[in-house]
Amino acid sequence: MNKSSLRRALSATAIAGGTAALMMAGLAGASAHVSINPDKTTANSYALLTFGVPHGCDTSGTTKLTINLPEELTDATPTVNPHWTVEKVTQTLPEPNKLADGTSITKRTSRIVYTAKAPLDPHLRDALVLSVKLPDTSGKTLYFPTLQNCEQGQTNWAEIPKDGQDPHSLKAPAPSVAVTGADAAAAGGHMAASVSTEQAASVTDDGSQARSWAGLVAGVAGLGLGAAAFFRSRSAKASVSK
């Protein structure tokens, strides 16, 4: 086997291994954020928003999660979770807000507070679900700044990207949902994918990440074995030719 072929084989294996390593790093990072997975995102529809709590504050367990609702929402109905107590906090509006149906409100639900009955182990995850009526405005992203309190310390998931800024560059991004039009929702099958891949991976991790890692590792191993077999074959042919 000549040096050029050897270099090409080793280079291909190294590139594949490096790509797999980056992908695995991305998957690991994907589970790091408190985030949302909606069952639908169509404007003016009711949606179930699942907030994933993937970890504590370093090694400290989570004790409370305060979810702030965007101004576009007037209310949210929290789903009962047996491991948490839940409270709806209301806000008096500076002036009455006229709704689409013609009625007016003077108060709105400003935040939902889930308090753990026992601290959530930092190595375990949980999911908290809210039912909301999405606004009748497509093309808008709703942000839900969320404060995560732990036995020691806290993390404020409240960073909102500026225009043109990559959300993945934020250290503690606020969970968000992109409201879509009816046509976009039909094309996307409820458009669960309209949430960033990062968020969807964070909330729906039921072992699929582990399977993805295993598949990537197996692929890299296969490339390595293939390269080794290629070298042995070339060496054997060279020996026979002599």
JSON list of C-alpha atoms in Angstrom, two decimals, residues 13-240:
[
{"chain": "A", "resi": 13, "resn": "THR", "atom": "CA", "xyz": [-11.38, 7.76, 9.39]},
{"chain": "A", "resi": 14, "resn": "ALA", "atom": "CA", "xyz": [-10.16, 10.76, 11.41]},
{"chain": "A", "resi": 15, "resn": "ILE", "atom": "CA", "xyz": [-12.68, 13.11, 9.78]},
{"chain": "A", "resi": 16, "resn": "ALA", "atom": "CA", "xyz": [-15.55, 10.71, 10.42]},
{"chain": "A", "resi": 17, "resn": "GLY", "atom": "CA", "xyz": [-14.44, 10.26, 14.02]},
{"chain": "A", "resi": 18, "resn": "GLY", "atom": "CA", "xyz": [-14.16, 14.01, 14.53]},
{"chain": "A", "resi": 19, "resn": "THR", "atom": "CA", "xyz": [-17.60, 14.60, 13.01]},
{"chain": "A", "resi": 20, "resn": "ALA", "atom": "CA", "xyz": [-19.13, 11.96, 15.27]},
{"chain": "A", "resi": 21, "resn": "ALA", "atom": "CA", "xyz": [-17.43, 13.48, 18.30]},
{"chain": "A", "resi": 22, "resn": "LEU", "atom": "CA", "xyz": [-18.86, 16.91, 17.48]},
{"chain": "A", "resi": 23, "resn": "MET", "atom": "CA", "xyz": [-22.32, 15.44, 16.95]},
{"chain": "A", "resi": 24, "resn": "MET", "atom": "CA", "xyz": [-22.16, 13.64, 20.29]},
{"chain": "A", "resi": 25, "resn": "ALA", "atom": "CA", "xyz": [-21.02, 16.82, 21.99]},
{"chain": "A", "resi": 26, "resn": "GLY", "atom": "CA", "xyz": [-24.01, 18.59, 20.45]},
{"chain": "A", "resi": 27, "resn": "LEU", "atom": "CA", "xyz": [-26.37, 15.92, 21.72]},
{"chain": "A", "resi": 28, "resn": "ALA", "atom": "CA", "xyz": [-24.91, 16.20, 25.21]},
{"chain": "A", "resi": 29, "resn": "GLY", "atom": "CA", "xyz": [-25.31, 19.98, 25.13]},
{"chain": "A", "resi": 30, "resn": "ALA", "atom": "CA", "xyz": [-28.86, 19.64, 23.83]},
{"chain": "A", "resi": 31, "resn": "SER", "atom": "CA", "xyz": [-30.05, 18.20, 27.13]},
{"chain": "A", "resi": 32, "resn": "ALA", "atom": "CA", "xyz": [-28.56, 21.05, 29.17]},
{"chain": "A", "resi": 33, "resn": "HIS", "atom": "CA", "xyz": [-31.37, 23.61, 28.94]},
{"chain": "A", "resi": 34, "resn": "VAL", "atom": "CA", "xyz": [-34.81, 24.03, 30.47]},
{"chain": "A", "resi": 35, "resn": "SER", "atom": "CA", "xyz": [-36.89, 24.15, 27.31]},
{"chain": "A", "resi": 36, "resn": "ILE", "atom": "CA", "xyz": [-40.32, 23.65, 25.71]},
{"chain": "A", "resi": 37, "resn": "ASN", "atom": "CA", "xyz": [-41.80, 21.04, 23.42]},
{"chain": "A", "resi": 38, "resn": "PRO", "atom": "CA", "xyz": [-45.27, 22.03, 22.14]},
{"chain": "A", "resi": 39, "resn": "ASP", "atom": "CA", "xyz": [-47.74, 19.53, 20.72]},
{"chain": "A", "resi": 40, "resn": "LYS", "atom": "CA", "xyz": [-48.83, 22.25, 18.28]},
{"chain": "A", "resi": 41, "resn": "THR", "atom": "CA", "xyz": [-47.84, 25.83, 17.44]},
{"chain": "A", "resi": 42, "resn": "THR", "atom": "CA", "xyz": [-50.68, 27.01, 15.19]},
{"chain": "A", "resi": 43, "resn": "ALA", "atom": "CA", "xyz": [-51.81, 30.59, 15.83]},
{"chain": "A", "resi": 44, "resn": "ASN", "atom": "CA", "xyz": [-55.09, 30.89, 17.77]},
{"chain": "A", "resi": 45, "resn": "SER", "atom": "CA", "xyz": [-54.99, 27.23, 18.85]},
{"chain": "A", "resi": 46, "resn": "TYR", "atom": "CA", "xyz": [-54.73, 25.50, 22.21]},
{"chain": "A", "resi": 47, "resn": "ALA", "atom": "CA", "xyz": [-51.36, 23.90, 22.87]},
{"chain": "A", "resi": 48, "resn": "LEU", "atom": "CA", "xyz": [-49.78, 21.75, 25.55]},
{"chain": "A", "resi": 49, "resn": "LEU", "atom": "CA", "xyz": [-46.33, 23.09, 26.40]},
{"chain": "A", "resi": 50, "resn": "THR", "atom": "CA", "xyz": [-44.01, 20.62, 28.11]},
{"chain": "A", "resi": 51, "resn": "PHE", "atom": "CA", "xyz": [-41.17, 22.23, 30.05]},
{"chain": "A", "resi": 52, "resn": "GLY", "atom": "CA", "xyz": [-38.27, 19.83, 30.48]},
{"chain": "A", "resi": 53, "resn": "VAL", "atom": "CA", "xyz": [-36.17, 20.06, 33.66]},
{"chain": "A", "resi": 54, "resn": "PRO", "atom": "CA", "xyz": [-33.06, 18.11, 32.60]},
{"chain": "A", "resi": 55, "resn": "HIS", "atom": "CA", "xyz": [-30.73, 18.73, 35.56]},
{"chain": "A", "resi": 56, "resn": "GLY", "atom": "CA", "xyz": [-30.20, 20.68, 38.76]},
{"chain": "A", "resi": 57, "resn": "CYS", "atom": "CA", "xyz": [-27.76, 23.50, 39.51]},
{"chain": "A", "resi": 58, "resn": "ASP", "atom": "CA", "xyz": [-24.47, 21.62, 39.17]},
{"chain": "A", "resi": 59, "resn": "THR", "atom": "CA", "xyz": [-24.79, 18.96, 41.89]},
{"chain": "A", "resi": 60, "resn": "SER", "atom": "CA", "xyz": [-27.73, 20.62, 43.68]},
{"chain": "A", "resi": 61, "resn": "GLY", "atom": "CA", "xyz": [-31.31, 19.39, 43.27]},
{"chain": "A", "resi": 62, "resn": "THR", "atom": "CA", "xyz": [-34.09, 21.55, 41.82]},
{"chain": "A", "resi": 63, "resn": "THR", "atom": "CA", "xyz": [-36.62, 22.87, 44.36]},
{"chain": "A", "resi": 64, "resn": "LYS", "atom": "CA", "xyz": [-38.70, 25.33, 42.34]},
{"chain": "A", "resi": 65, "resn": "LEU", "atom": "CA", "xyz": [-39.41, 26.36, 38.76]},
{"chain": "A", "resi": 66, "resn": "THR", "atom": "CA", "xyz": [-40.99, 29.77, 38.07]},
{"chain": "A", "resi": 67, "resn": "ILE", "atom": "CA", "xyz": [-42.31, 30.08, 34.52]},
{"chain": "A", "resi": 68, "resn": "ASN", "atom": "CA", "xyz": [-43.02, 33.65, 33.39]},
{"chain": "A", "resi": 69, "resn": "LEU", "atom": "CA", "xyz": [-45.69, 33.92, 30.72]},
{"chain": "A", "resi": 70, "resn": "PRO", "atom": "CA", "xyz": [-45.16, 36.27, 27.76]},
{"chain": "A", "resi": 71, "resn": "GLU", "atom": "CA", "xyz": [-47.43, 39.35, 27.60]},
{"chain": "A", "resi": 72, "resn": "GLU", "atom": "CA", "xyz": [-49.27, 37.83, 24.61]},
{"chain": "A", "resi": 73, "resn": "LEU", "atom": "CA", "xyz": [-50.82, 35.21, 26.90]},
{"chain": "A", "resi": 74, "resn": "THR", "atom": "CA", "xyz": [-53.51, 36.04, 29.43]},
{"chain": "A", "resi": 75, "resn": "ASP", "atom": "CA", "xyz": [-53.71, 32.68, 31.16]},
{"chain": "A", "resi": 76, "resn": "ALA", "atom": "CA", "xyz": [-52.30, 29.16, 31.40]},
{"chain": "A", "resi": 77, "resn": "THR", "atom": "CA", "xyz": [-53.67, 25.98, 32.93]},
{"chain": "A", "resi": 78, "resn": "PRO", "atom": "CA", "xyz": [-50.98, 23.95, 34.71]},
{"chain": "A", "resi": 79, "resn": "THR", "atom": "CA", "xyz": [-51.13, 20.16, 34.62]},
{"chain": "A", "resi": 80, "resn": "VAL", "atom": "CA", "xyz": [-50.94, 18.42, 38.00]},
{"chain": "A", "resi": 81, "resn": "ASN", "atom": "CA", "xyz": [-47.64, 16.67, 38.68]},
{"chain": "A", "resi": 82, "resn": "PRO", "atom": "CA", "xyz": [-47.65, 14.44, 41.81]},
{"chain": "A", "resi": 83, "resn": "HIS", "atom": "CA", "xyz": [-44.09, 15.46, 42.70]},
{"chain": "A", "resi": 84, "resn": "TRP", "atom": "CA", "xyz": [-44.79, 19.21, 42.68]},
{"chain": "A", "resi": 85, "resn": "THR", "atom": "CA", "xyz": [-47.25, 21.75, 44.09]},
{"chain": "A", "resi": 86, "resn": "VAL", "atom": "CA", "xyz": [-48.35, 24.45, 41.67]},
{"chain": "A", "resi": 87, "resn": "GLU", "atom": "CA", "xyz": [-49.49, 28.07, 41.99]},
{"chain": "A", "resi": 88, "resn": "LYS", "atom": "CA", "xyz": [-50.87, 30.56, 39.47]},
{"chain": "A", "resi": 89, "resn": "VAL", "atom": "CA", "xyz": [-49.74, 34.13, 40.11]},
{"chain": "A", "resi": 90, "resn": "THR", "atom": "CA", "xyz": [-51.96, 36.91, 38.76]},
{"chain": "A", "resi": 91, "resn": "GLN", "atom": "CA", "xyz": [-51.06, 40.43, 37.72]},
{"chain": "A", "resi": 92, "resn": "THR", "atom": "CA", "xyz": [-53.33, 43.50, 37.69]},
{"chain": "A", "resi": 93, "resn": "LEU", "atom": "CA", "xyz": [-53.08, 45.22, 34.32]},
{"chain": "A", "resi": 94, "resn": "PRO", "atom": "CA", "xyz": [-52.37, 48.96, 34.18]},
{"chain": "A", "resi": 95, "resn": "GLU", "atom": "CA", "xyz": [-55.44, 49.30, 31.94]},
{"chain": "A", "resi": 96, "resn": "PRO", "atom": "CA", "xyz": [-58.14, 46.86, 30.72]},
{"chain": "A", "resi": 97, "resn": "ASN", "atom": "CA", "xyz": [-57.10, 44.58, 27.91]},
{"chain": "A", "resi": 98, "resn": "LYS", "atom": "CA", "xyz": [-59.71, 43.97, 25.20]},
{"chain": "A", "resi": 99, "resn": "LEU", "atom": "CA", "xyz": [-59.70, 40.42, 23.89]},
{"chain": "A", "resi": 100, "resn": "ALA", "atom": "CA", "xyz": [-60.51, 39.18, 20.39]},
{"chain": "A", "resi": 101, "resn": "ASP", "atom": "CA", "xyz": [-64.00, 38.08, 21.46]},
{"chain": "A", "resi": 102, "resn": "GLY", "atom": "CA", "xyz": [-64.83, 41.62, 22.58]},
{"chain": "A", "resi": 103, "resn": "THR", "atom": "CA", "xyz": [-64.55, 41.03, 26.32]},
{"chain": "A", "resi": 104, "resn": "SER", "atom": "CA", "xyz": [-62.11, 42.94, 28.52]},
{"chain": "A", "resi": 105, "resn": "ILE", "atom": "CA", "xyz": [-59.89, 41.72, 31.35]},
{"chain": "A", "resi": 106, "resn": "THR", "atom": "CA", "xyz": [-58.20, 43.63, 34.16]},
{"chain": "A", "resi": 107, "resn": "LYS", "atom": "CA", "xyz": [-55.99, 40.78, 35.38]},
{"chain": "A", "resi": 108, "resn": "ARG", "atom": "CA", "xyz": [-53.85, 38.10, 33.75]},
{"chain": "A", "resi": 109, "resn": "THR", "atom": "CA", "xyz": [-51.84, 35.10, 34.85]},
{"chain": "A", "resi": 110, "resn": "SER", "atom": "CA", "xyz": [-48.26, 36.36, 34.83]},
{"chain": "A", "resi": 111, "resn": "ARG", "atom": "CA", "xyz": [-46.42, 33.26, 35.99]},
{"chain": "A", "resi": 112, "resn": "ILE", "atom": "CA", "xyz": [-46.75, 29.65, 37.06]},
{"chain": "A", "resi": 113, "resn": "VAL", "atom": "CA", "xyz": [-44.74, 28.44, 40.05]},
{"chain": "A", "resi": 114, "resn": "TYR", "atom": "CA", "xyz": [-43.99, 24.74, 40.50]},
{"chain": "A", "resi": 115, "resn": "THR", "atom": "CA", "xyz": [-42.47, 23.82, 43.88]},
{"chain": "A", "resi": 116, "resn": "ALA", "atom": "CA", "xyz": [-40.93, 20.37, 44.34]},
{"chain": "A", "resi": 117, "resn": "LYS", "atom": "CA", "xyz": [-42.28, 18.32, 47.27]},
{"chain": "A", "resi": 118, "resn": "ALA", "atom": "CA", "xyz": [-38.75, 16.92, 47.53]},
{"chain": "A", "resi": 119, "resn": "PRO", "atom": "CA", "xyz": [-35.69, 18.28, 45.66]},
{"chain": "A", "resi": 120, "resn": "LEU", "atom": "CA", "xyz": [-35.41, 16.79, 42.17]},
{"chain": "A", "resi": 121, "resn": "ASP", "atom": "CA", "xyz": [-32.20, 14.76, 41.98]},
{"chain": "A", "resi": 122, "resn": "PRO", "atom": "CA", "xyz": [-29.77, 16.71, 39.74]},
{"chain": "A", "resi": 123, "resn": "HIS", "atom": "CA", "xyz": [-29.11, 13.51, 37.76]},
{"chain": "A", "resi": 124, "resn": "LEU", "atom": "CA", "xyz": [-32.80, 12.94, 37.04]},
{"chain": "A", "resi": 125, "resn": "ARG", "atom": "CA", "xyz": [-35.25, 14.84, 34.85]},
{"chain": "A", "resi": 126, "resn": "ASP", "atom": "CA", "xyz": [-38.91, 15.78, 35.03]},
{"chain": "A", "resi": 127, "resn": "ALA", "atom": "CA", "xyz": [-41.50, 17.44, 32.80]},
{"chain": "A", "resi": 128, "resn": "LEU", "atom": "CA", "xyz": [-44.07, 20.11, 33.69]},
{"chain": "A", "resi": 129, "resn": "VAL", "atom": "CA", "xyz": [-46.99, 20.78, 31.32]},
{"chain": "A", "resi": 130, "resn": "LEU", "atom": "CA", "xyz": [-49.05, 23.93, 30.72]},
{"chain": "A", "resi": 131, "resn": "SER", "atom": "CA", "xyz": [-52.13, 24.31, 28.53]},
{"chain": "A", "resi": 132, "resn": "VAL", "atom": "CA", "xyz": [-52.26, 27.70, 26.76]},
{"chain": "A", "resi": 133, "resn": "LYS", "atom": "CA", "xyz": [-54.19, 29.45, 24.02]},
{"chain": "A", "resi": 134, "resn": "LEU", "atom": "CA", "xyz": [-51.65, 30.71, 21.50]},
{"chain": "A", "resi": 135, "resn": "PRO", "atom": "CA", "xyz": [-52.18, 34.25, 20.17]},
{"chain": "A", "resi": 136, "resn": "ASP", "atom": "CA", "xyz": [-53.74, 34.83, 16.76]},
{"chain": "A", "resi": 137, "resn": "THR", "atom": "CA", "xyz": [-50.44, 36.10, 15.37]},
{"chain": "A", "resi": 138, "resn": "SER", "atom": "CA", "xyz": [-48.27, 33.80, 13.28]},
{"chain": "A", "resi": 139, "resn": "GLY", "atom": "CA", "xyz": [-44.57, 34.36, 12.75]},
{"chain": "A", "resi": 140, "resn": "LYS", "atom": "CA", "xyz": [-43.99, 35.49, 16.33]},
{"chain": "A", "resi": 141, "resn": "THR", "atom": "CA", "xyz": [-41.73, 33.80, 18.86]},
{"chain": "A", "resi": 142, "resn": "LEU", "atom": "CA", "xyz": [-43.01, 33.61, 22.43]},
{"chain": "A", "resi": 143, "resn": "TYR", "atom": "CA", "xyz": [-40.41, 33.55, 25.21]},
{"chain": "A", "resi": 144, "resn": "PHE", "atom": "CA", "xyz": [-41.01, 32.05, 28.66]},
{"chain": "A", "resi": 145, "resn": "PRO", "atom": "CA", "xyz": [-38.20, 33.26, 30.98]},
{"chain": "A", "resi": 146, "resn": "THR", "atom": "CA", "xyz": [-37.87, 30.57, 33.64]},
{"chain": "A", "resi": 147, "resn": "LEU", "atom": "CA", "xyz": [-36.12, 30.76, 37.01]},
{"chain": "A", "resi": 148, "resn": "GLN", "atom": "CA", "xyz": [-34.80, 27.43, 38.30]},
{"chain": "A", "resi": 149, "resn": "ASN", "atom": "CA", "xyz": [-34.14, 27.43, 42.06]},
{"chain": "A", "resi": 150, "resn": "CYS", "atom": "CA", "xyz": [-32.06, 24.67, 43.62]},
{"chain": "A", "resi": 151, "resn": "GLU", "atom": "CA", "xyz": [-31.08, 23.66, 47.14]},
{"chain": "A", "resi": 152, "resn": "GLN", "atom": "CA", "xyz": [-27.95, 25.68, 46.49]},
{"chain": "A", "resi": 153, "resn": "GLY", "atom": "CA", "xyz": [-27.88, 28.30, 43.77]},
{"chain": "A", "resi": 154, "resn": "GLN", "atom": "CA", "xyz": [-30.19, 29.06, 40.88]},
{"chain": "A", "resi": 155, "resn": "THR", "atom": "CA", "xyz": [-30.20, 29.41, 37.09]},
{"chain": "A", "resi": 156, "resn": "ASN", "atom": "CA", "xyz": [-32.22, 32.11, 35.35]},
{"chain": "A", "resi": 157, "resn": "TRP", "atom": "CA", "xyz": [-33.15, 30.83, 31.90]},
{"chain": "A", "resi": 158, "resn": "ALA", "atom": "CA", "xyz": [-34.07, 34.28, 30.62]},
{"chain": "A", "resi": 159, "resn": "GLU", "atom": "CA", "xyz": [-31.67, 35.24, 27.82]},
{"chain": "A", "resi": 160, "resn": "ILE", "atom": "CA", "xyz": [-33.44, 36.29, 24.60]},
{"chain": "A", "resi": 161, "resn": "PRO", "atom": "CA", "xyz": [-31.44, 36.44, 21.35]},
{"chain": "A", "resi": 162, "resn": "LYS", "atom": "CA", "xyz": [-31.06, 39.79, 19.65]},
{"chain": "A", "resi": 163, "resn": "ASP", "atom": "CA", "xyz": [-31.91, 40.21, 15.97]},
{"chain": "A", "resi": 164, "resn": "GLY", "atom": "CA", "xyz": [-29.56, 38.01, 13.95]},
{"chain": "A", "resi": 165, "resn": "GLN", "atom": "CA", "xyz": [-28.03, 36.38, 17.03]},
{"chain": "A", "resi": 166, "resn": "ASP", "atom": "CA", "xyz": [-27.70, 32.60, 17.14]},
{"chain": "A", "resi": 167, "resn": "PRO", "atom": "CA", "xyz": [-29.81, 31.30, 20.08]},
{"chain": "A", "resi": 168, "resn": "HIS", "atom": "CA", "xyz": [-27.30, 28.49, 20.55]},
{"chain": "A", "resi": 169, "resn": "SER", "atom": "CA", "xyz": [-24.67, 31.05, 21.51]},
{"chain": "A", "resi": 170, "resn": "LEU", "atom": "CA", "xyz": [-26.62, 32.01, 24.64]},
{"chain": "A", "resi": 171, "resn": "LYS", "atom": "CA", "xyz": [-25.53, 30.58, 27.96]},
{"chain": "A", "resi": 172, "resn": "ALA", "atom": "CA", "xyz": [-29.01, 30.46, 29.56]},
{"chain": "A", "resi": 173, "resn": "PRO", "atom": "CA", "xyz": [-31.61, 30.90, 26.79]},
{"chain": "A", "resi": 174, "resn": "ALA", "atom": "CA", "xyz": [-35.27, 31.42, 27.68]},
{"chain": "A", "resi": 175, "resn": "PRO", "atom": "CA", "xyz": [-37.54, 28.57, 26.55]},
{"chain": "A", "resi": 176, "resn": "SER", "atom": "CA", "xyz": [-39.46, 29.63, 23.44]},
{"chain": "A", "resi": 177, "resn": "VAL", "atom": "CA", "xyz": [-42.18, 28.66, 20.98]},
{"chain": "A", "resi": 178, "resn": "ALA", "atom": "CA", "xyz": [-42.48, 29.94, 17.41]},
{"chain": "A", "resi": 179, "resn": "VAL", "atom": "CA", "xyz": [-46.15, 30.52, 16.52]},
{"chain": "A", "resi": 180, "resn": "THR", "atom": "CA", "xyz": [-46.93, 29.31, 13.00]},
{"chain": "A", "resi": 181, "resn": "GLY", "atom": "CA", "xyz": [-49.69, 29.86, 10.47]},
{"chain": "A", "resi": 182, "resn": "ALA", "atom": "CA", "xyz": [-52.27, 27.19, 9.69]},
{"chain": "A", "resi": 183, "resn": "ASP", "atom": "CA", "xyz": [-50.63, 26.28, 6.36]},
{"chain": "A", "resi": 184, "resn": "ALA", "atom": "CA", "xyz": [-47.21, 25.85, 7.95]},
{"chain": "A", "resi": 185, "resn": "ALA", "atom": "CA", "xyz": [-48.67, 23.74, 10.72]},
{"chain": "A", "resi": 186, "resn": "ALA", "atom": "CA", "xyz": [-50.40, 21.42, 8.27]},
{"chain": "A", "resi": 187, "resn": "ALA", "atom": "CA", "xyz": [-47.21, 21.00, 6.30]},
{"chain": "A", "resi": 188, "resn": "GLY", "atom": "CA", "xyz": [-45.23, 20.23, 9.44]},
{"chain": "A", "resi": 189, "resn": "GLY", "atom": "CA", "xyz": [-47.65, 17.86, 11.14]},
{"chain": "A", "resi": 190, "resn": "HIS", "atom": "CA", "xyz": [-48.29, 20.13, 14.16]},
{"chain": "A", "resi": 191, "resn": "MET", "atom": "CA", "xyz": [-44.88, 21.69, 13.64]},
{"chain": "A", "resi": 192, "resn": "ALA", "atom": "CA", "xyz": [-43.25, 20.29, 16.77]},
{"chain": "A", "resi": 193, "resn": "ALA", "atom": "CA", "xyz": [-40.03, 20.82, 14.85]},
{"chain": "A", "resi": 194, "resn": "SER", "atom": "CA", "xyz": [-40.58, 24.58, 14.88]},
{"chain": "A", "resi": 195, "resn": "VAL", "atom": "CA", "xyz": [-38.96, 24.56, 18.30]},
{"chain": "A", "resi": 196, "resn": "SER", "atom": "CA", "xyz": [-35.18, 24.41, 17.99]},
{"chain": "A", "resi": 197, "resn": "THR", "atom": "CA", "xyz": [-33.60, 20.97, 17.75]},
{"chain": "A", "resi": 198, "resn": "GLU", "atom": "CA", "xyz": [-31.89, 21.81, 21.01]},
{"chain": "A", "resi": 199, "resn": "GLN", "atom": "CA", "xyz": [-35.19, 22.28, 22.79]},
{"chain": "A", "resi": 200, "resn": "ALA", "atom": "CA", "xyz": [-36.91, 19.26, 21.31]},
{"chain": "A", "resi": 201, "resn": "ALA", "atom": "CA", "xyz": [-34.00, 17.02, 22.25]},
{"chain": "A", "resi": 202, "resn": "SER", "atom": "CA", "xyz": [-34.00, 18.40, 25.77]},
{"chain": "A", "resi": 203, "resn": "VAL", "atom": "CA", "xyz": [-37.64, 17.69, 26.43]},
{"chain": "A", "resi": 204, "resn": "THR", "atom": "CA", "xyz": [-38.21, 14.39, 24.61]},
{"chain": "A", "resi": 205, "resn": "ASP", "atom": "CA", "xyz": [-35.09, 12.58, 25.76]},
{"chain": "A", "resi": 206, "resn": "ASP", "atom": "CA", "xyz": [-36.42, 9.13, 26.61]},
{"chain": "A", "resi": 207, "resn": "GLY", "atom": "CA", "xyz": [-33.28, 7.23, 25.69]},
{"chain": "A", "resi": 208, "resn": "SER", "atom": "CA", "xyz": [-33.15, 8.37, 22.06]},
{"chain": "A", "resi": 209, "resn": "GLN", "atom": "CA", "xyz": [-29.97, 10.36, 22.74]},
{"chain": "A", "resi": 210, "resn": "ALA", "atom": "CA", "xyz": [-28.29, 7.29, 24.16]},
{"chain": "A", "resi": 211, "resn": "ARG", "atom": "CA", "xyz": [-29.30, 5.34, 21.07]},
{"chain": "A", "resi": 212, "resn": "SER", "atom": "CA", "xyz": [-27.95, 8.12, 18.86]},
{"chain": "A", "resi": 213, "resn": "TRP", "atom": "CA", "xyz": [-24.64, 8.09, 20.73]},
{"chain": "A", "resi": 214, "resn": "ALA", "atom": "CA", "xyz": [-24.42, 4.32, 20.42]},
{"chain": "A", "resi": 215, "resn": "GLY", "atom": "CA", "xyz": [-25.13, 4.52, 16.70]},
{"chain": "A", "resi": 216, "resn": "LEU", "atom": "CA", "xyz": [-22.46, 7.15, 16.19]},
{"chain": "A", "resi": 217, "resn": "VAL", "atom": "CA", "xyz": [-19.89, 5.18, 18.16]},
{"chain": "A", "resi": 218, "resn": "ALA", "atom": "CA", "xyz": [-20.76, 2.05, 16.21]},
{"chain": "A", "resi": 219, "resn": "GLY", "atom": "CA", "xyz": [-20.36, 3.94, 12.95]},
{"chain": "A", "resi": 220, "resn": "VAL", "atom": "CA", "xyz": [-16.93, 5.22, 13.91]},
{"chain": "A", "resi": 221, "resn": "ALA", "atom": "CA", "xyz": [-15.90, 1.75, 15.06]},
{"chain": "A", "resi": 222, "resn": "GLY", "atom": "CA", "xyz": [-17.08, 0.36, 11.74]},
{"chain": "A", "resi": 223, "resn": "LEU", "atom": "CA", "xyz": [-14.97, 2.86, 9.84]},
{"chain": "A", "resi": 224, "resn": "GLY", "atom": "CA", "xyz": [-11.97, 1.91, 11.91]},
{"chain": "A", "resi": 225, "resn": "LEU", "atom": "CA", "xyz": [-12.50, -1.83, 11.30]},
{"chain": "A", "resi": 226, "resn": "GLY", "atom": "CA", "xyz": [-13.01, -1.17, 7.60]},
{"chain": "A", "resi": 227, "resn": "ALA", "atom": "CA", "xyz": [-9.74, 0.73, 7.39]},
{"chain": "A", "resi": 228, "resn": "ALA", "atom": "CA", "xyz": [-7.92, -2.04, 9.26]},
{"chain": "A", "resi": 229, "resn": "ALA", "atom": "CA", "xyz": [-9.35, -4.68, 6.92]},
{"chain": "A", "resi": 230, "resn": "PHE", "atom": "CA", "xyz": [-8.33, -2.58, 3.94]},
{"chain": "A", "resi": 231, "resn": "PHE", "atom": "CA", "xyz": [-4.75, -2.38, 5.21]},
{"chain": "A", "resi": 232, "resn": "ARG", "atom": "CA", "xyz": [-4.62, -6.16, 5.84]},
{"chain": "A", "resi": 233, "resn": "SER", "atom": "CA", "xyz": [-5.98, -6.87, 2.36]},
{"chain": "A", "resi": 234, "resn": "ARG", "atom": "CA", "xyz": [-3.40, -4.64, 0.70]},
{"chain": "A", "resi": 235, "resn": "SER", "atom": "CA", "xyz": [-0.63, -6.17, 2.79]},
{"chain": "A", "resi": 236, "resn": "ALA", "atom": "CA", "xyz": [-1.76, -9.70, 1.88]},
{"chain": "A", "resi": 237, "resn": "LYS", "atom": "CA", "xyz": [-1.86, -8.87, -1.83]},
{"chain": "A", "resi": 238, "resn": "ALA", "atom": "CA", "xyz": [1.58, -7.32, -1.60]},
{"chain": "A", "resi": 239, "resn": "SER", "atom": "CA", "xyz": [2.93, -10.50, 0.05]},
{"chain": "A", "resi": 240, "resn": "VAL", "atom": "CA", "xyz": [1.39, -12.74, -2.61]}
]
